[in-house]
Amino acid sequence: MNGLFGENLKYDLKSSLVVFLVALPLCLGIAVASGAPPMAGLIAGIIGGIVAGSISGSHVAVSGPAAGLTVIVLDSISSLGGFQLFLGAVVAAGLIQLLLGVLRAGVLGYYFPHSVIKGMLTAIGLILILKQIPHALGYDKDHIGDMAFEQLDDHNTFTEIYYAFIYNSPGAIPIVLIGLLILILFEKPRIKSHKIFGVIPGPLWAVIAGIVINETYRFWNPDWQLGGDHLVSIPVLSNLSELPSLLTFPDFSLIGDYSFWLVAFTVAIIASIETLLSVEAGDKLDPQKRNTPASRELVAQGTGNFLSGLIGGLPLTVVIVRTTANISSGSRTKMSAIFHGFLLLILVLTIPNVLNKIPLSCLAAVLFLVGYKLANPAIFINEYKKGFDQFLPFILTVIAILFTDLLIGIGIGMIVGLFFVIKTNFQRSLVVTEMNGNYLLKLQKDVSFLNKAPLMKQLSTIPAGSFVILNATKARFIDHDIQELLHDFIETAPSRDIEIVIEGFSKNVKQKV
């Protein structure tokens, strides 16, 4: 406890401020892109931070509304006939996730190939950078939480950048440049640890600078001042008695319909997959290399989605963008994720007018830095050095996510990654060595029917008069087809003057061989 409220606390508080600044526009943007009220995104962010963060076993993961679910939410609201009916399905999805967690289904998360996880992180970093270019230039037609290649405004990632250069807002450019300068300076240890400047994290200084610059425009160049879509937009309450009006409650009237449960299971499964991927990725980024109990994370997300649906929030998952911001800003424990949830709750209710002065261009600077840390050029070089079987799944995952969306891209990456896993195991299952007419055929680990063709080829090349050792010391499983093939080889060996010694086969297998 002393560590929590002593040394760790100052790091967690600073990182929670950074995560809050990253989460705020994403919560709002994802909600609008999903066809839901803006408050639905904020509710999901609050629940994700406070509730899911408290139950989670991860020290670095941050939960909230996920861009990967945007299209699913948009389609589900339409197919069910309204947002309240969709909320009922979110409540059911939370219960399904709870059940998955209790049944220990989180173990499936340990089977994602490393190259695919790395590709996902890198792709998200590139998407963050590309998606923030229009906001940096003051072209804010697309919502800041839209991560898909094909956008809701009928543009795609690259055409949006093209139009941003043509229809930019000049006032946004100094804000993003100064914001980036501040962030780069705060990466220097001397400034980051400064007893005065270091108290407030660099991203908050960048936001303060953005507000000040934009407010000064009105005095010397009013045409440059940013407003409307160029600023954060949070619902403003005149007093706290209006708070219930921001909540939306679920409608369970379709609970007996197939469509209701189709949406519930879809949200539960997709949210669980995205969570398990993000948790695995977060653990790899964690400097302390702590491991998150995956099934417990499903319980945390299930509880969060159950409560989020009950009060009008979007479905939530562990979100890698916020998790990366959390780790890179120096968080030590999961209190950072919890604090960020409380910051969303308190500041959105108490100072919405101040938050609504934040230019999206200065938040773009913050997300630029997060994106760069995920997609550093050195990552590409390191993955290339690992070999073709690691680099190809990695780069194809990056490309697939970049030109489709997160879930489709990961699916493509998984297929490619599994192909190389199977290919590697396939190649290593059989090892044949030869010296002066003496042959050693070793069966390694599991030998399946997929190895039948190469085994036939290897056996056919053994000439008459050879000495052959069939070794299965390391084989844990030998398929029936393989046993039959070896049996036939042994049966015909005397006619070809081939001497055979059998090692390591179990008694039952020897009888067949």
PDB file of N, CA, C and O in Angstrom, residues 42-100:
ATOM      1  N   LEU A  42     -18.754   8.375 -23.716  1.00  0.00           N
ATOM      2  CA  LEU A  42     -18.186   8.805 -22.434  1.00  0.00           C
ATOM      3  C   LEU A  42     -18.543   7.833 -21.318  1.00  0.00           C
ATOM      4  O   LEU A  42     -17.714   7.524 -20.456  1.00  0.00           O
ATOM      5  N   ILE A  43     -19.791   7.353 -21.320  1.00  0.00           N
ATOM      6  CA  ILE A  43     -20.216   6.380 -20.296  1.00  0.00           C
ATOM      7  C   ILE A  43     -19.366   5.116 -20.386  1.00  0.00           C
ATOM      8  O   ILE A  43     -18.892   4.586 -19.371  1.00  0.00           O
ATOM      9  N   ALA A  44     -19.140   4.637 -21.618  1.00  0.00           N
ATOM     10  CA  ALA A  44     -18.319   3.443 -21.802  1.00  0.00           C
ATOM     11  C   ALA A  44     -16.885   3.683 -21.316  1.00  0.00           C
ATOM     12  O   ALA A  44     -16.260   2.797 -20.721  1.00  0.00           O
ATOM     13  N   GLY A  45     -16.362   4.881 -21.569  1.00  0.00           N
ATOM     14  CA  GLY A  45     -15.018   5.203 -21.101  1.00  0.00           C
ATOM     15  C   GLY A  45     -14.934   5.244 -19.589  1.00  0.00           C
ATOM     16  O   GLY A  45     -13.965   4.767 -18.988  1.00  0.00           O
ATOM     17  N   ILE A  46     -15.960   5.807 -18.955  1.00  0.00           N
ATOM     18  CA  ILE A  46     -15.999   5.890 -17.488  1.00  0.00           C
ATOM     19  C   ILE A  46     -16.099   4.493 -16.872  1.00  0.00           C
ATOM     20  O   ILE A  46     -15.346   4.149 -15.953  1.00  0.00           O
ATOM     21  N   ILE A  47     -17.037   3.681 -17.380  1.00  0.00           N
ATOM     22  CA  ILE A  47     -17.205   2.317 -16.881  1.00  0.00           C
ATOM     23  C   ILE A  47     -15.946   1.489 -17.144  1.00  0.00           C
ATOM     24  O   ILE A  47     -15.487   0.721 -16.299  1.00  0.00           O
ATOM     25  N   GLY A  48     -15.375   1.660 -18.344  1.00  0.00           N
ATOM     26  CA  GLY A  48     -14.163   0.926 -18.686  1.00  0.00           C
ATOM     27  C   GLY A  48     -13.017   1.244 -17.749  1.00  0.00           C
ATOM     28  O   GLY A  48     -12.243   0.357 -17.371  1.00  0.00           O
ATOM     29  N   GLY A  49     -12.887   2.517 -17.367  1.00  0.00           N
ATOM     30  CA  GLY A  49     -11.804   2.903 -16.466  1.00  0.00           C
ATOM     31  C   GLY A  49     -12.040   2.458 -15.039  1.00  0.00           C
ATOM     32  O   GLY A  49     -11.198   1.789 -14.436  1.00  0.00           O
ATOM     33  N   ILE A  50     -13.209   2.798 -14.498  1.00  0.00           N
ATOM     34  CA  ILE A  50     -13.464   2.564 -13.070  1.00  0.00           C
ATOM     35  C   ILE A  50     -13.813   1.103 -12.782  1.00  0.00           C
ATOM     36  O   ILE A  50     -13.217   0.477 -11.904  1.00  0.00           O
ATOM     37  N   VAL A  51     -14.786   0.552 -13.509  1.00  0.00           N
ATOM     38  CA  VAL A  51     -15.285  -0.790 -13.203  1.00  0.00           C
ATOM     39  C   VAL A  51     -14.369  -1.876 -13.781  1.00  0.00           C
ATOM     40  O   VAL A  51     -13.835  -2.703 -13.037  1.00  0.00           O
ATOM     41  N   ALA A  52     -14.180  -1.856 -15.112  1.00  0.00           N
ATOM     42  CA  ALA A  52     -13.325  -2.871 -15.728  1.00  0.00           C
ATOM     43  C   ALA A  52     -11.890  -2.758 -15.209  1.00  0.00           C
ATOM     44  O   ALA A  52     -11.231  -3.776 -14.972  1.00  0.00           O
ATOM     45  N   GLY A  53     -11.417  -1.521 -15.016  1.00  0.00           N
ATOM     46  CA  GLY A  53     -10.069  -1.326 -14.498  1.00  0.00           C
ATOM     47  C   GLY A  53      -9.884  -1.889 -13.104  1.00  0.00           C
ATOM     48  O   GLY A  53      -8.834  -2.430 -12.778  1.00  0.00           O
ATOM     49  N   SER A  54     -10.912  -1.797 -12.268  1.00  0.00           N
ATOM     50  CA  SER A  54     -10.827  -2.305 -10.895  1.00  0.00           C
ATOM     51  C   SER A  54     -10.801  -3.829 -10.856  1.00  0.00           C
ATOM     52  O   SER A  54     -10.086  -4.434 -10.057  1.00  0.00           O
ATOM     53  N   ILE A  55     -11.595  -4.467 -11.724  1.00  0.00           N
ATOM     54  CA  ILE A  55     -11.691  -5.932 -11.717  1.00  0.00           C
ATOM     55  C   ILE A  55     -10.532  -6.575 -12.463  1.00  0.00           C
ATOM     56  O   ILE A  55     -10.080  -7.672 -12.120  1.00  0.00           O
ATOM     57  N   SER A  56     -10.018  -5.898 -13.475  1.00  0.00           N
ATOM     58  CA  SER A  56      -8.961  -6.447 -14.332  1.00  0.00           C
ATOM     59  C   SER A  56      -7.722  -6.851 -13.537  1.00  0.00           C
ATOM     60  O   SER A  56      -7.381  -6.239 -12.528  1.00  0.00           O
ATOM     61  N   GLY A  57      -7.049  -7.876 -14.030  1.00  0.00           N
ATOM     62  CA  GLY A  57      -5.780  -8.280 -13.441  1.00  0.00           C
ATOM     63  C   GLY A  57      -4.595  -7.640 -14.122  1.00  0.00           C
ATOM     64  O   GLY A  57      -3.450  -7.912 -13.769  1.00  0.00           O
ATOM     65  N   SER A  58      -4.856  -6.799 -15.120  1.00  0.00           N
ATOM     66  CA  SER A  58      -3.770  -6.133 -15.840  1.00  0.00           C
ATOM     67  C   SER A  58      -3.370  -4.843 -15.143  1.00  0.00           C
ATOM     68  O   SER A  58      -4.214  -4.110 -14.637  1.00  0.00           O
ATOM     69  N   HIS A  59      -2.075  -4.559 -15.139  1.00  0.00           N
ATOM     70  CA  HIS A  59      -1.572  -3.317 -14.547  1.00  0.00           C
ATOM     71  C   HIS A  59      -1.441  -2.207 -15.583  1.00  0.00           C
ATOM     72  O   HIS A  59      -1.183  -1.058 -15.227  1.00  0.00           O
ATOM     73  N   VAL A  60      -1.634  -2.528 -16.870  1.00  0.00           N
ATOM     74  CA  VAL A  60      -1.407  -1.518 -17.910  1.00  0.00           C
ATOM     75  C   VAL A  60      -2.600  -1.307 -18.836  1.00  0.00           C
ATOM     76  O   VAL A  60      -2.712  -0.270 -19.483  1.00  0.00           O
ATOM     77  N   ALA A  61      -3.498  -2.291 -18.933  1.00  0.00           N
ATOM     78  CA  ALA A  61      -4.598  -2.216 -19.897  1.00  0.00           C
ATOM     79  C   ALA A  61      -5.603  -1.139 -19.516  1.00  0.00           C
ATOM     80  O   ALA A  61      -5.910  -0.943 -18.347  1.00  0.00           O
ATOM     81  N   VAL A  62      -6.122  -0.448 -20.537  1.00  0.00           N
ATOM     82  CA  VAL A  62      -7.152   0.573 -20.346  1.00  0.00           C
ATOM     83  C   VAL A  62      -8.332   0.230 -21.252  1.00  0.00           C
ATOM     84  O   VAL A  62      -8.148  -0.016 -22.446  1.00  0.00           O
ATOM     85  N   SER A  63      -9.526   0.216 -20.681  1.00  0.00           N
ATOM     86  CA  SER A  63     -10.725  -0.175 -21.437  1.00  0.00           C
ATOM     87  C   SER A  63     -11.586   1.030 -21.783  1.00  0.00           C
ATOM     88  O   SER A  63     -11.544   2.058 -21.110  1.00  0.00           O
ATOM     89  N   GLY A  64     -12.374   0.861 -22.827  1.00  0.00           N
ATOM     90  CA  GLY A  64     -13.293   1.907 -23.252  1.00  0.00           C
ATOM     91  C   GLY A  64     -13.960   1.484 -24.547  1.00  0.00           C
ATOM     92  O   GLY A  64     -13.777   0.354 -25.011  1.00  0.00           O
ATOM     93  N   PRO A  65     -14.750   2.367 -25.164  1.00  0.00           N
ATOM     94  CA  PRO A  65     -15.372   2.029 -26.446  1.00  0.00           C
ATOM     95  C   PRO A  65     -14.292   1.799 -27.506  1.00  0.00           C
ATOM     96  O   PRO A  65     -13.298   2.514 -27.545  1.00  0.00           O
ATOM     97  N   ALA A  66     -14.513   0.794 -28.339  1.00  0.00           N
ATOM     98  CA  ALA A  66     -13.471   0.397 -29.288  1.00  0.00           C
ATOM     99  C   ALA A  66     -13.856   0.738 -30.718  1.00  0.00           C
ATOM    100  O   ALA A  66     -14.989   0.499 -31.131  1.00  0.00           O
ATOM    101  N   ALA A  67     -12.889   1.274 -31.461  1.00  0.00           N
ATOM    102  CA  ALA A  67     -13.131   1.609 -32.861  1.00  0.00           C
ATOM    103  C   ALA A  67     -13.443   0.365 -33.685  1.00  0.00           C
ATOM    104  O   ALA A  67     -14.175   0.423 -34.673  1.00  0.00           O
ATOM    105  N   GLY A  68     -12.908  -0.790 -33.268  1.00  0.00           N
ATOM    106  CA  GLY A  68     -13.138  -2.021 -34.001  1.00  0.00           C
ATOM    107  C   GLY A  68     -14.585  -2.482 -33.998  1.00  0.00           C
ATOM    108  O   GLY A  68     -14.986  -3.312 -34.822  1.00  0.00           O
ATOM    109  N   LEU A  69     -15.390  -1.955 -33.065  1.00  0.00           N
ATOM    110  CA  LEU A  69     -16.799  -2.344 -32.977  1.00  0.00           C
ATOM    111  C   LEU A  69     -17.729  -1.332 -33.640  1.00  0.00           C
ATOM    112  O   LEU A  69     -18.945  -1.511 -33.618  1.00  0.00           O
ATOM    113  N   THR A  70     -17.179  -0.269 -34.204  1.00  0.00           N
ATOM    114  CA  THR A  70     -17.997   0.832 -34.730  1.00  0.00           C
ATOM    115  C   THR A  70     -19.026   0.360 -35.756  1.00  0.00           C
ATOM    116  O   THR A  70     -20.218   0.652 -35.647  1.00  0.00           O
ATOM    117  N   VAL A  71     -18.564  -0.390 -36.764  1.00  0.00           N
ATOM    118  CA  VAL A  71     -19.465  -0.838 -37.823  1.00  0.00           C
ATOM    119  C   VAL A  71     -20.511  -1.799 -37.274  1.00  0.00           C
ATOM    120  O   VAL A  71     -21.687  -1.739 -37.645  1.00  0.00           O
ATOM    121  N   ILE A  72     -20.091  -2.675 -36.358  1.00  0.00           N
ATOM    122  CA  ILE A  72     -21.022  -3.631 -35.754  1.00  0.00           C
ATOM    123  C   ILE A  72     -22.108  -2.896 -34.972  1.00  0.00           C
ATOM    124  O   ILE A  72     -23.299  -3.220 -35.063  1.00  0.00           O
ATOM    125  N   VAL A  73     -21.714  -1.888 -34.205  1.00  0.00           N
ATOM    126  CA  VAL A  73     -22.688  -1.111 -33.417  1.00  0.00           C
ATOM    127  C   VAL A  73     -23.647  -0.379 -34.350  1.00  0.00           C
ATOM    128  O   VAL A  73     -24.871  -0.396 -34.140  1.00  0.00           O
ATOM    129  N   LEU A  74     -23.102   0.258 -35.371  1.00  0.00           N
ATOM    130  CA  LEU A  74     -23.931   1.014 -36.315  1.00  0.00           C
ATOM    131  C   LEU A  74     -24.965   0.106 -36.992  1.00  0.00           C
ATOM    132  O   LEU A  74     -26.157   0.433 -37.060  1.00  0.00           O
ATOM    133  N   ASP A  75     -24.510  -1.054 -37.474  1.00  0.00           N
ATOM    134  CA  ASP A  75     -25.418  -1.991 -38.137  1.00  0.00           C
ATOM    135  C   ASP A  75     -26.429  -2.589 -37.159  1.00  0.00           C
ATOM    136  O   ASP A  75     -27.594  -2.805 -37.515  1.00  0.00           O
ATOM    137  N   SER A  76     -25.991  -2.853 -35.927  1.00  0.00           N
ATOM    138  CA  SER A  76     -26.867  -3.484 -34.940  1.00  0.00           C
ATOM    139  C   SER A  76     -27.989  -2.548 -34.500  1.00  0.00           C
ATOM    140  O   SER A  76     -29.136  -2.979 -34.319  1.00  0.00           O
ATOM    141  N   ILE A  77     -27.660  -1.268 -34.312  1.00  0.00           N
ATOM    142  CA  ILE A  77     -28.698  -0.293 -33.952  1.00  0.00           C
ATOM    143  C   ILE A  77     -29.757  -0.242 -35.042  1.00  0.00           C
ATOM    144  O   ILE A  77     -30.966  -0.202 -34.768  1.00  0.00           O
ATOM    145  N   SER A  78     -29.304  -0.288 -36.295  1.00  0.00           N
ATOM    146  CA  SER A  78     -30.237  -0.246 -37.422  1.00  0.00           C
ATOM    147  C   SER A  78     -31.070  -1.522 -37.520  1.00  0.00           C
ATOM    148  O   SER A  78     -32.291  -1.472 -37.700  1.00  0.00           O
ATOM    149  N   SER A  79     -30.416  -2.679 -37.379  1.00  0.00           N
ATOM    150  CA  SER A  79     -31.129  -3.951 -37.553  1.00  0.00           C
ATOM    151  C   SER A  79     -32.111  -4.229 -36.421  1.00  0.00           C
ATOM    152  O   SER A  79     -33.175  -4.822 -36.650  1.00  0.00           O
ATOM    153  N   LEU A  80     -31.778  -3.797 -35.206  1.00  0.00           N
ATOM    154  CA  LEU A  80     -32.683  -4.023 -34.077  1.00  0.00           C
ATOM    155  C   LEU A  80     -33.793  -2.985 -34.004  1.00  0.00           C
ATOM    156  O   LEU A  80     -34.838  -3.225 -33.395  1.00  0.00           O
ATOM    157  N   GLY A  81     -33.565  -1.827 -34.606  1.00  0.00           N
ATOM    158  CA  GLY A  81     -34.617  -0.814 -34.651  1.00  0.00           C
ATOM    159  C   GLY A  81     -34.493   0.314 -33.651  1.00  0.00           C
ATOM    160  O   GLY A  81     -35.445   1.063 -33.443  1.00  0.00           O
ATOM    161  N   GLY A  82     -33.322   0.474 -33.027  1.00  0.00           N
ATOM    162  CA  GLY A  82     -33.155   1.596 -32.104  1.00  0.00           C
ATOM    163  C   GLY A  82     -32.026   1.381 -31.118  1.00  0.00           C
ATOM    164  O   GLY A  82     -31.590   0.245 -30.870  1.00  0.00           O
ATOM    165  N   PHE A  83     -31.532   2.486 -30.549  1.00  0.00           N
ATOM    166  CA  PHE A  83     -30.397   2.427 -29.636  1.00  0.00           C
ATOM    167  C   PHE A  83     -30.740   1.710 -28.331  1.00  0.00           C
ATOM    168  O   PHE A  83     -29.931   0.955 -27.799  1.00  0.00           O
ATOM    169  N   GLN A  84     -31.939   1.916 -27.801  1.00  0.00           N
ATOM    170  CA  GLN A  84     -32.316   1.274 -26.541  1.00  0.00           C
ATOM    171  C   GLN A  84     -32.414  -0.245 -26.692  1.00  0.00           C
ATOM    172  O   GLN A  84     -32.036  -0.986 -25.789  1.00  0.00           O
ATOM    173  N   LEU A  85     -32.902  -0.707 -27.838  1.00  0.00           N
ATOM    174  CA  LEU A  85     -32.941  -2.147 -28.093  1.00  0.00           C
ATOM    175  C   LEU A  85     -31.525  -2.710 -28.197  1.00  0.00           C
ATOM    176  O   LEU A  85     -31.239  -3.819 -27.733  1.00  0.00           O
ATOM    177  N   PHE A  86     -30.628  -1.920 -28.789  1.00  0.00           N
ATOM    178  CA  PHE A  86     -29.228  -2.341 -28.873  1.00  0.00           C
ATOM    179  C   PHE A  86     -28.608  -2.431 -27.474  1.00  0.00           C
ATOM    180  O   PHE A  86     -27.833  -3.349 -27.192  1.00  0.00           O
ATOM    181  N   LEU A  87     -28.957  -1.489 -26.597  1.00  0.00           N
ATOM    182  CA  LEU A  87     -28.421  -1.525 -25.230  1.00  0.00           C
ATOM    183  C   LEU A  87     -28.811  -2.819 -24.524  1.00  0.00           C
ATOM    184  O   LEU A  87     -28.036  -3.372 -23.734  1.00  0.00           O
ATOM    185  N   GLY A  88     -30.027  -3.307 -24.778  1.00  0.00           N
ATOM    186  CA  GLY A  88     -30.445  -4.584 -24.200  1.00  0.00           C
ATOM    187  C   GLY A  88     -29.520  -5.706 -24.635  1.00  0.00           C
ATOM    188  O   GLY A  88     -29.149  -6.581 -23.835  1.00  0.00           O
ATOM    189  N   ALA A  89     -29.115  -5.686 -25.913  1.00  0.00           N
ATOM    190  CA  ALA A  89     -28.192  -6.698 -26.425  1.00  0.00           C
ATOM    191  C   ALA A  89     -26.801  -6.549 -25.803  1.00  0.00           C
ATOM    192  O   ALA A  89     -26.097  -7.543 -25.591  1.00  0.00           O
ATOM    193  N   VAL A  90     -26.387  -5.310 -25.504  1.00  0.00           N
ATOM    194  CA  VAL A  90     -25.083  -5.086 -24.851  1.00  0.00           C
ATOM    195  C   VAL A  90     -25.089  -5.685 -23.449  1.00  0.00           C
ATOM    196  O   VAL A  90     -24.102  -6.300 -23.017  1.00  0.00           O
ATOM    197  N   VAL A  91     -26.202  -5.526 -22.728  1.00  0.00           N
ATOM    198  CA  VAL A  91     -26.321  -6.129 -21.394  1.00  0.00           C
ATOM    199  C   VAL A  91     -26.169  -7.649 -21.504  1.00  0.00           C
ATOM    200  O   VAL A  91     -25.430  -8.278 -20.732  1.00  0.00           O
ATOM    201  N   ALA A  92     -26.860  -8.252 -22.483  1.00  0.00           N
ATOM    202  CA  ALA A  92     -26.764  -9.697 -22.692  1.00  0.00           C
ATOM    203  C   ALA A  92     -25.353 -10.103 -23.091  1.00  0.00           C
ATOM    204  O   ALA A  92     -24.837 -11.140 -22.640  1.00  0.00           O
ATOM    205  N   ALA A  93     -24.703  -9.292 -23.916  1.00  0.00           N
ATOM    206  CA  ALA A  93     -23.326  -9.575 -24.333  1.00  0.00           C
ATOM    207  C   ALA A  93     -22.389  -9.589 -23.117  1.00  0.00           C
ATOM    208  O   ALA A  93     -21.481 -10.427 -23.032  1.00  0.00           O
ATOM    209  N   GLY A  94     -22.621  -8.669 -22.184  1.00  0.00           N
ATOM    210  CA  GLY A  94     -21.817  -8.644 -20.968  1.00  0.00           C
ATOM    211  C   GLY A  94     -21.958  -9.919 -20.168  1.00  0.00           C
ATOM    212  O   GLY A  94     -20.980 -10.464 -19.647  1.00  0.00           O
ATOM    213  N   LEU A  95     -23.178 -10.436 -20.068  1.00  0.00           N
ATOM    214  CA  LEU A  95     -23.412 -11.687 -19.345  1.00  0.00           C
ATOM    215  C   LEU A  95     -22.734 -12.861 -20.047  1.00  0.00           C
ATOM    216  O   LEU A  95     -22.194 -13.762 -19.386  1.00  0.00           O
ATOM    217  N   ILE A  96     -22.753 -12.848 -21.387  1.00  0.00           N
ATOM    218  CA  ILE A  96     -22.080 -13.912 -22.152  1.00  0.00           C
ATOM    219  C   ILE A  96     -20.574 -13.868 -21.888  1.00  0.00           C
ATOM    220  O   ILE A  96     -19.931 -14.910 -21.688  1.00  0.00           O
ATOM    221  N   GLN A  97     -19.999 -12.663 -21.881  1.00  0.00           N
ATOM    222  CA  GLN A  97     -18.561 -12.533 -21.596  1.00  0.00           C
ATOM    223  C   GLN A  97     -18.226 -13.002 -20.183  1.00  0.00           C
ATOM    224  O   GLN A  97     -17.192 -13.641 -19.964  1.00  0.00           O
ATOM    225  N   LEU A  98     -19.106 -12.683 -19.237  1.00  0.00           N
ATOM    226  CA  LEU A  98     -18.906 -13.165 -17.862  1.00  0.00           C
ATOM    227  C   LEU A  98     -18.841 -14.686 -17.840  1.00  0.00           C
ATOM    228  O   LEU A  98     -17.978 -15.279 -17.184  1.00  0.00           O
ATOM    229  N   LEU A  99     -19.753 -15.317 -18.564  1.00  0.00           N
ATOM    230  CA  LEU A  99     -19.782 -16.776 -18.624  1.00  0.00           C
ATOM    231  C   LEU A  99     -18.508 -17.319 -19.269  1.00  0.00           C
ATOM    232  O   LEU A  99     -17.927 -18.304 -18.785  1.00  0.00           O
ATOM    233  N   LEU A 100     -18.047 -16.677 -20.344  1.00  0.00           N
ATOM    234  CA  LEU A 100     -16.808 -17.093 -21.004  1.00  0.00           C
ATOM    235  C   LEU A 100     -15.621 -17.009 -20.044  1.00  0.00           C
ATOM    236  O   LEU A 100     -14.742 -17.877 -20.035  1.00  0.00           O
TER     237      LEU A 100
END
